[in-house]
XYZ file of C-alpha atoms in Angstrom:
106
model
C 102.839 80.805 107.923
C 106.016 79.520 109.513
C 107.281 80.740 112.883
C 109.878 83.082 111.418
C 107.313 84.830 109.194
C 104.843 84.985 112.084
C 107.433 86.641 114.365
C 108.340 89.116 111.639
C 104.677 90.072 111.178
C 104.158 90.538 114.927
C 107.344 92.620 115.301
C 106.361 94.854 112.361
C 102.849 95.277 113.743
C 103.980 96.202 117.248
C 106.426 98.740 115.797
C 103.665 100.174 113.579
C 101.447 100.582 116.657
C 104.216 102.415 118.515
C 104.755 104.737 115.549
C 101.014 105.328 115.200
C 100.720 106.245 118.878
C 103.611 108.701 118.560
C 102.025 110.272 115.468
C 98.522 110.406 116.969
C 99.310 113.021 119.596
C 97.291 111.002 122.134
C 98.531 110.967 125.709
C 99.380 107.265 125.721
C 102.653 105.908 127.044
C 103.912 102.503 125.969
C 106.583 99.930 126.663
C 107.691 97.077 124.419
C 109.527 94.325 126.275
C 109.984 90.723 125.227
C 107.410 90.912 122.448
C 104.746 92.371 124.734
C 103.542 95.898 123.991
C 101.810 97.588 126.922
C 99.910 100.849 126.442
C 99.422 102.989 129.559
C 96.542 105.440 129.955
C 96.086 108.376 132.356
C 93.292 106.591 134.237
C 95.696 103.777 135.187
C 94.272 101.300 132.687
C 96.346 99.399 130.155
C 96.037 97.651 126.825
C 98.414 94.732 126.371
C 99.301 93.200 123.000
C 101.322 90.026 122.905
C 102.273 87.216 120.608
C 100.856 83.738 121.031
C 103.335 81.732 118.999
C 101.841 78.227 119.434
C 98.579 79.339 117.786
C 100.150 82.026 115.525
C 97.911 84.745 116.916
C 98.292 88.248 118.283
C 96.286 88.778 121.471
C 95.014 92.054 122.860
C 93.764 92.566 126.415
C 91.854 95.795 127.017
C 89.679 97.009 129.850
C 86.527 96.012 127.953
C 87.587 92.548 126.715
C 90.269 90.269 125.338
C 90.677 89.711 121.605
C 92.506 87.216 119.400
C 93.750 88.117 115.925
C 94.844 85.869 113.060
C 97.095 87.099 110.269
C 95.540 87.018 106.811
C 97.873 88.375 104.129
C 95.193 88.216 101.445
C 92.805 90.365 103.481
C 95.395 92.849 104.622
C 96.688 91.908 108.037
C 95.583 90.963 111.529
C 91.861 90.189 111.795
C 89.862 89.402 114.928
C 89.032 85.708 114.955
C 85.402 86.238 115.991
C 84.293 88.666 113.253
C 87.294 89.602 111.052
C 87.492 93.177 112.409
C 90.899 94.715 111.690
C 93.357 95.010 114.576
C 93.845 98.764 114.186
C 90.060 99.355 114.196
C 89.619 97.357 117.408
C 92.672 98.998 118.980
C 91.440 102.504 118.103
C 88.042 101.793 119.683
C 89.525 100.392 122.885
C 92.192 103.098 123.130
C 89.584 105.833 122.596
C 87.424 104.447 125.405
C 90.364 104.159 127.772
C 91.874 107.543 126.848
C 88.527 109.329 127.129
C 89.092 110.940 123.738
C 89.140 109.939 120.079
C 92.390 108.134 119.280
C 93.272 107.791 115.599
C 96.077 105.383 114.777
C 96.054 105.541 110.959
């Protein structure tokens, strides 16, 4: 994937996350600045998603761990590099832990 396609995929994904948070009804605030999406939780914790252009990955830092995702169009999107878990599945799990309630983003 070239850099332009990579940036398009990241931008679309970050926007989809924002829209999913809005639709979820969860009490999560967010800010998207400079290609970094930060989710803010009531307990003061954050989840940060940002692009890593040199390696064509999307990184997520949560209270429990940091994760790296590679884009795989054939398999349907961003997959964690360690076990191929889908980004939205990992994000839902982390967000649910940090929000103290079930967060559904799909």
